[in-house]
GROMACS .gro file of C-alpha atoms in nm:
model
  280
    1UNK     CA    1  -0.632   2.527  -5.326
    2UNK     CA    2  -0.369   2.348  -5.533
    3UNK     CA    3  -0.031   2.515  -5.579
    4UNK     CA    4   0.035   2.628  -5.940
    5UNK     CA    5   0.312   2.433  -6.113
    6UNK     CA    6   0.527   2.742  -6.148
    7UNK     CA    7   0.512   2.803  -5.774
    8UNK     CA    8   0.557   2.444  -5.651
    9UNK     CA    9   0.907   2.400  -5.500
   10UNK     CA   10   0.956   2.065  -5.677
   11UNK     CA   11   0.805   2.164  -6.013
   12UNK     CA   12   1.149   2.148  -6.178
   13UNK     CA   13   1.232   1.802  -6.040
   14UNK     CA   14   1.222   1.496  -6.263
   15UNK     CA   15   0.983   1.210  -6.191
   16UNK     CA   16   1.270   0.988  -6.074
   17UNK     CA   17   1.392   1.255  -5.834
   18UNK     CA   18   1.043   1.302  -5.693
   19UNK     CA   19   1.003   0.926  -5.636
   20UNK     CA   20   1.336   0.918  -5.455
   21UNK     CA   21   1.236   1.211  -5.234
   22UNK     CA   22   0.898   1.051  -5.159
   23UNK     CA   23   1.077   0.742  -5.028
   24UNK     CA   24   1.257   0.964  -4.774
   25UNK     CA   25   0.931   1.067  -4.605
   26UNK     CA   26   1.014   0.877  -4.285
   27UNK     CA   27   1.338   1.073  -4.244
   28UNK     CA   28   1.224   1.406  -4.389
   29UNK     CA   29   0.844   1.426  -4.355
   30UNK     CA   30   0.804   1.776  -4.503
   31UNK     CA   31   1.021   1.697  -4.809
   32UNK     CA   32   0.846   1.364  -4.863
   33UNK     CA   33   0.502   1.522  -4.841
   34UNK     CA   34   0.596   1.791  -5.094
   35UNK     CA   35   0.733   1.528  -5.336
   36UNK     CA   36   0.415   1.319  -5.306
   37UNK     CA   37   0.202   1.628  -5.369
   38UNK     CA   38   0.393   1.706  -5.689
   39UNK     CA   39   0.365   1.344  -5.808
   40UNK     CA   40  -0.010   1.356  -5.745
   41UNK     CA   41  -0.036   1.684  -5.937
   42UNK     CA   42   0.136   1.524  -6.233
   43UNK     CA   43  -0.104   1.229  -6.217
   44UNK     CA   44   0.173   0.976  -6.157
   45UNK     CA   45   0.019   0.851  -5.832
   46UNK     CA   46  -0.344   0.862  -5.722
   47UNK     CA   47  -0.460   1.120  -5.468
   48UNK     CA   48  -0.545   0.834  -5.223
   49UNK     CA   49  -0.273   0.571  -5.209
   50UNK     CA   50  -0.422   0.226  -5.139
   51UNK     CA   51  -0.250   0.068  -4.839
   52UNK     CA   52  -0.047   0.379  -4.778
   53UNK     CA   53   0.086   0.408  -4.431
   54UNK     CA   54  -0.064   0.706  -4.254
   55UNK     CA   55   0.157   0.944  -4.071
   56UNK     CA   56   0.194   0.840  -3.710
   57UNK     CA   57  -0.030   1.034  -3.471
   58UNK     CA   58   0.142   1.295  -3.264
   59UNK     CA   59   0.276   1.167  -2.936
   60UNK     CA   60   0.056   1.253  -2.639
   61UNK     CA   61   0.191   1.537  -2.432
   62UNK     CA   62   0.402   1.428  -2.140
   63UNK     CA   63   0.219   1.430  -1.811
   64UNK     CA   64   0.333   1.728  -1.609
   65UNK     CA   65   0.501   1.669  -1.277
   66UNK     CA   66   0.200   1.823  -1.107
   67UNK     CA   67  -0.020   1.539  -1.235
   68UNK     CA   68   0.199   1.278  -1.070
   69UNK     CA   69   0.197   1.473  -0.746
   70UNK     CA   70  -0.181   1.496  -0.759
   71UNK     CA   71  -0.207   1.119  -0.806
   72UNK     CA   72   0.022   1.061  -0.510
   73UNK     CA   73  -0.185   1.304  -0.307
   74UNK     CA   74  -0.507   1.120  -0.392
   75UNK     CA   75  -0.345   0.788  -0.297
   76UNK     CA   76  -0.227   0.927   0.037
   77UNK     CA   77  -0.571   1.074   0.099
   78UNK     CA   78  -0.735   0.739   0.029
   79UNK     CA   79  -0.504   0.567   0.279
   80UNK     CA   80  -0.490   0.822   0.559
   81UNK     CA   81  -0.825   1.006   0.545
   82UNK     CA   82  -1.072   0.867   0.803
   83UNK     CA   83  -1.421   0.798   0.669
   84UNK     CA   84  -1.723   0.590   0.751
   85UNK     CA   85  -1.627   0.223   0.769
   86UNK     CA   86  -1.257   0.310   0.756
   87UNK     CA   87  -1.199   0.538   1.051
   88UNK     CA   88  -0.976   0.362   1.306
   89UNK     CA   89  -0.725   0.217   1.059
   90UNK     CA   90  -0.595   0.548   0.916
   91UNK     CA   91  -0.563   0.689   1.268
   92UNK     CA   92  -0.358   0.386   1.374
   93UNK     CA   93  -0.142   0.410   1.061
   94UNK     CA   94  -0.071   0.776   1.132
   95UNK     CA   95   0.002   0.708   1.499
   96UNK     CA   96   0.261   0.444   1.410
   97UNK     CA   97   0.422   0.667   1.147
   98UNK     CA   98   0.430   0.969   1.376
   99UNK     CA   99   0.586   0.769   1.660
  100UNK     CA  100   0.853   0.635   1.425
  101UNK     CA  101   0.925   0.976   1.276
  102UNK     CA  102   0.935   1.143   1.617
  103UNK     CA  103   1.215   0.910   1.727
  104UNK     CA  104   1.431   1.043   1.445
  105UNK     CA  105   1.324   1.408   1.437
  106UNK     CA  106   1.288   1.476   1.809
  107UNK     CA  107   1.519   1.213   1.953
  108UNK     CA  108   1.794   1.191   1.694
  109UNK     CA  109   1.750   0.813   1.673
  110UNK     CA  110   1.899   0.629   1.375
  111UNK     CA  111   1.575   0.517   1.213
  112UNK     CA  112   1.749   0.265   0.989
  113UNK     CA  113   1.867   0.068   1.293
  114UNK     CA  114   1.738   0.205   1.625
  115UNK     CA  115   1.949   0.099   1.921
  116UNK     CA  116   1.790  -0.096   2.204
  117UNK     CA  117   1.865   0.184   2.450
  118UNK     CA  118   1.687   0.434   2.224
  119UNK     CA  119   1.379   0.212   2.205
  120UNK     CA  120   1.376   0.180   2.584
  121UNK     CA  121   1.397   0.559   2.616
  122UNK     CA  122   1.096   0.595   2.384
  123UNK     CA  123   0.877   0.345   2.569
  124UNK     CA  124   0.948  -0.010   2.452
  125UNK     CA  125   0.809  -0.313   2.635
  126UNK     CA  126   1.120  -0.352   2.851
  127UNK     CA  127   1.082  -0.604   3.131
  128UNK     CA  128   1.317  -0.411   3.358
  129UNK     CA  129   1.087  -0.109   3.370
  130UNK     CA  130   0.738  -0.222   3.279
  131UNK     CA  131   0.632  -0.306   3.636
  132UNK     CA  132   0.685   0.057   3.739
  133UNK     CA  133   0.579   0.196   3.400
  134UNK     CA  134   0.286  -0.021   3.283
  135UNK     CA  135   0.207   0.219   3.001
  136UNK     CA  136   0.496   0.053   2.816
  137UNK     CA  137   0.264  -0.241   2.748
  138UNK     CA  138   0.085  -0.015   2.499
  139UNK     CA  139   0.347   0.241   2.396
  140UNK     CA  140   0.582  -0.033   2.277
  141UNK     CA  141   0.325  -0.139   2.018
  142UNK     CA  142   0.364   0.197   1.839
  143UNK     CA  143   0.744   0.172   1.812
  144UNK     CA  144   0.936  -0.021   1.546
  145UNK     CA  145   1.288  -0.152   1.509
  146UNK     CA  146   1.352  -0.033   1.153
  147UNK     CA  147   1.187   0.067   0.823
  148UNK     CA  148   1.125  -0.293   0.709
  149UNK     CA  149   0.962  -0.378   1.042
  150UNK     CA  150   0.739  -0.070   1.013
  151UNK     CA  151   0.649  -0.130   0.647
  152UNK     CA  152   0.551  -0.495   0.694
  153UNK     CA  153   0.331  -0.421   0.993
  154UNK     CA  154   0.158  -0.120   0.840
  155UNK     CA  155   0.100  -0.300   0.509
  156UNK     CA  156  -0.082  -0.578   0.693
  157UNK     CA  157  -0.279  -0.325   0.899
  158UNK     CA  158  -0.379  -0.134   0.586
  159UNK     CA  159  -0.505  -0.442   0.400
  160UNK     CA  160  -0.690  -0.570   0.705
  161UNK     CA  161  -0.851  -0.233   0.763
  162UNK     CA  162  -0.965  -0.193   0.403
  163UNK     CA  163  -1.119  -0.540   0.397
  164UNK     CA  164  -1.262  -0.586   0.745
  165UNK     CA  165  -1.296  -0.270   0.954
  166UNK     CA  166  -1.636  -0.184   0.808
  167UNK     CA  167  -1.759  -0.537   0.888
  168UNK     CA  168  -1.633  -0.528   1.248
  169UNK     CA  169  -1.720  -0.167   1.325
  170UNK     CA  170  -1.463   0.106   1.380
  171UNK     CA  171  -1.499   0.125   1.759
  172UNK     CA  172  -1.463  -0.250   1.805
  173UNK     CA  173  -1.173  -0.249   1.558
  174UNK     CA  174  -0.985   0.015   1.757
  175UNK     CA  175  -1.057  -0.139   2.098
  176UNK     CA  176  -0.949  -0.487   1.990
  177UNK     CA  177  -0.631  -0.345   1.837
  178UNK     CA  178  -0.532  -0.167   2.158
  179UNK     CA  179  -0.637  -0.454   2.385
  180UNK     CA  180  -0.451  -0.709   2.172
  181UNK     CA  181  -0.139  -0.495   2.175
  182UNK     CA  182  -0.143  -0.502   2.554
  183UNK     CA  183  -0.225  -0.875   2.555
  184UNK     CA  184   0.066  -0.947   2.326
  185UNK     CA  185   0.302  -0.743   2.543
  186UNK     CA  186   0.190  -0.926   2.858
  187UNK     CA  187   0.237  -1.263   2.689
  188UNK     CA  188   0.584  -1.158   2.577
  189UNK     CA  189   0.680  -1.063   2.933
  190UNK     CA  190   0.542  -1.391   3.069
  191UNK     CA  191   0.718  -1.604   2.806
  192UNK     CA  192   1.060  -1.438   2.810
  193UNK     CA  193   1.158  -1.514   3.168
  194UNK     CA  194   1.513  -1.392   3.107
  195UNK     CA  195   1.389  -1.046   3.014
  196UNK     CA  196   1.271  -0.882   2.693
  197UNK     CA  197   1.285  -0.550   2.511
  198UNK     CA  198   1.017  -0.572   2.243
  199UNK     CA  199   0.855  -0.324   2.005
  200UNK     CA  200   0.613  -0.342   1.715
  201UNK     CA  201   0.246  -0.346   1.622
  202UNK     CA  202   0.244  -0.713   1.524
  203UNK     CA  203   0.079  -0.828   1.849
  204UNK     CA  204  -0.204  -0.579   1.796
  205UNK     CA  205  -0.233  -0.677   1.429
  206UNK     CA  206  -0.252  -1.044   1.523
  207UNK     CA  207  -0.536  -0.943   1.751
  208UNK     CA  208  -0.717  -0.809   1.444
  209UNK     CA  209  -0.658  -1.148   1.279
  210UNK     CA  210  -0.833  -1.300   1.580
  211UNK     CA  211  -1.121  -1.054   1.544
  212UNK     CA  212  -1.156  -1.139   1.174
  213UNK     CA  213  -1.163  -1.508   1.265
  214UNK     CA  214  -1.439  -1.435   1.517
  215UNK     CA  215  -1.633  -1.257   1.241
  216UNK     CA  216  -1.599  -1.561   1.017
  217UNK     CA  217  -1.726  -1.786   1.295
  218UNK     CA  218  -2.024  -1.560   1.366
  219UNK     CA  219  -2.331  -1.709   1.203
  220UNK     CA  220  -2.530  -1.390   1.199
  221UNK     CA  221  -2.257  -1.182   1.040
  222UNK     CA  222  -2.368  -1.004   0.724
  223UNK     CA  223  -2.095  -1.157   0.508
  224UNK     CA  224  -2.145  -1.295   0.161
  225UNK     CA  225  -1.974  -1.615   0.054
  226UNK     CA  226  -1.730  -1.411  -0.154
  227UNK     CA  227  -1.648  -1.185   0.142
  228UNK     CA  228  -1.596  -1.484   0.371
  229UNK     CA  229  -1.363  -1.645   0.118
  230UNK     CA  230  -1.166  -1.322   0.076
  231UNK     CA  231  -1.128  -1.268   0.450
  232UNK     CA  232  -1.033  -1.630   0.509
  233UNK     CA  233  -0.771  -1.614   0.236
  234UNK     CA  234  -0.628  -1.294   0.382
  235UNK     CA  235  -0.630  -1.443   0.731
  236UNK     CA  236  -0.451  -1.760   0.624
  237UNK     CA  237  -0.198  -1.576   0.412
  238UNK     CA  238  -0.095  -1.317   0.669
  239UNK     CA  239  -0.156  -1.484   1.004
  240UNK     CA  240  -0.021  -1.829   0.925
  241UNK     CA  241   0.254  -1.686   0.707
  242UNK     CA  242   0.365  -1.453   0.985
  243UNK     CA  243   0.352  -1.726   1.248
  244UNK     CA  244   0.549  -1.974   1.039
  245UNK     CA  245   0.791  -1.704   0.929
  246UNK     CA  246   0.838  -1.594   1.288
  247UNK     CA  247   0.906  -1.946   1.412
  248UNK     CA  248   1.156  -2.013   1.134
  249UNK     CA  249   1.291  -1.660   1.120
  250UNK     CA  250   1.545  -1.465   1.319
  251UNK     CA  251   1.573  -1.510   1.693
  252UNK     CA  252   1.461  -1.149   1.752
  253UNK     CA  253   1.106  -1.220   1.634
  254UNK     CA  254   0.868  -1.199   1.930
  255UNK     CA  255   0.644  -1.497   1.856
  256UNK     CA  256   0.498  -1.484   2.207
  257UNK     CA  257   0.353  -1.140   2.134
  258UNK     CA  258   0.204  -1.272   1.809
  259UNK     CA  259   0.033  -1.565   1.979
  260UNK     CA  260  -0.080  -1.355   2.275
  261UNK     CA  261  -0.224  -1.088   2.048
  262UNK     CA  262  -0.402  -1.347   1.834
  263UNK     CA  263  -0.560  -1.513   2.138
  264UNK     CA  264  -0.662  -1.179   2.287
  265UNK     CA  265  -0.824  -1.063   1.963
  266UNK     CA  266  -1.007  -1.392   1.914
  267UNK     CA  267  -1.146  -1.394   2.269
  268UNK     CA  268  -1.240  -1.025   2.249
  269UNK     CA  269  -1.408  -1.082   1.914
  270UNK     CA  270  -1.612  -1.377   2.041
  271UNK     CA  271  -1.714  -1.194   2.360
  272UNK     CA  272  -1.820  -0.884   2.168
  273UNK     CA  273  -2.021  -1.104   1.931
  274UNK     CA  274  -2.200  -1.270   2.223
  275UNK     CA  275  -2.269  -0.930   2.377
  276UNK     CA  276  -2.418  -0.800   2.054
  277UNK     CA  277  -2.642  -1.104   2.031
  278UNK     CA  278  -2.763  -1.052   2.389
  279UNK     CA  279  -2.871  -0.696   2.308
  280UNK     CA  280  -3.067  -0.790   1.996
   0.00000   0.00000   0.00000
């Protein structure tokens, strides 16, 4: 219903005043709307203004903090929840994270820069003790020398697992990872004749590169051309990039463990492929 002239708040305003107030709609929306309504009532402007700019839509409500937390929870669940075709990788990710966190929480280790003595105490691949404590060949692969070391290794493991674990099979994926970690540690001990104190999952991850390469070489593998191209690109990017970066990088990089892990994973992948063929 239209407001009677006697009741309209701007009924006493002149036309010039109403036009001025209408121009202030962007600053004072309520005043501008009332002025436009009075001008329309007087017949000075049409009820529908051609080309008139509509009022901007109300801003969407800000996402509550709970929504962001739920998104982060879903992301973490997608990364760390074991499921068919992606079972071993989340377990390995969690094992590496738990081992790293335990050093700080239970051992009081400075996680930003763990000391060599602390790493030895937690089971690093230390040549002075490994002959009497052979379990260090494996335990050292779950320890890391700092947050950057941990992040780079787990990022590569995550991408590899998402792309290739389902193709290789979760049991084979896990066994090759563990075997390659030991193979990389043994190669490191053999190469560093002056002694070594090494940690990190990179030898085991390089073993997964070798397994992926074995999958690409397998003729009977159920891989499409697109999947082969994607795996080959990932393999070249990470494996070659890590090898070249390790050779040109800091002296502390254990390239022997990388090469030993890669060779172990490749041989294990080829042997497992031949075994699967023999049982067909």
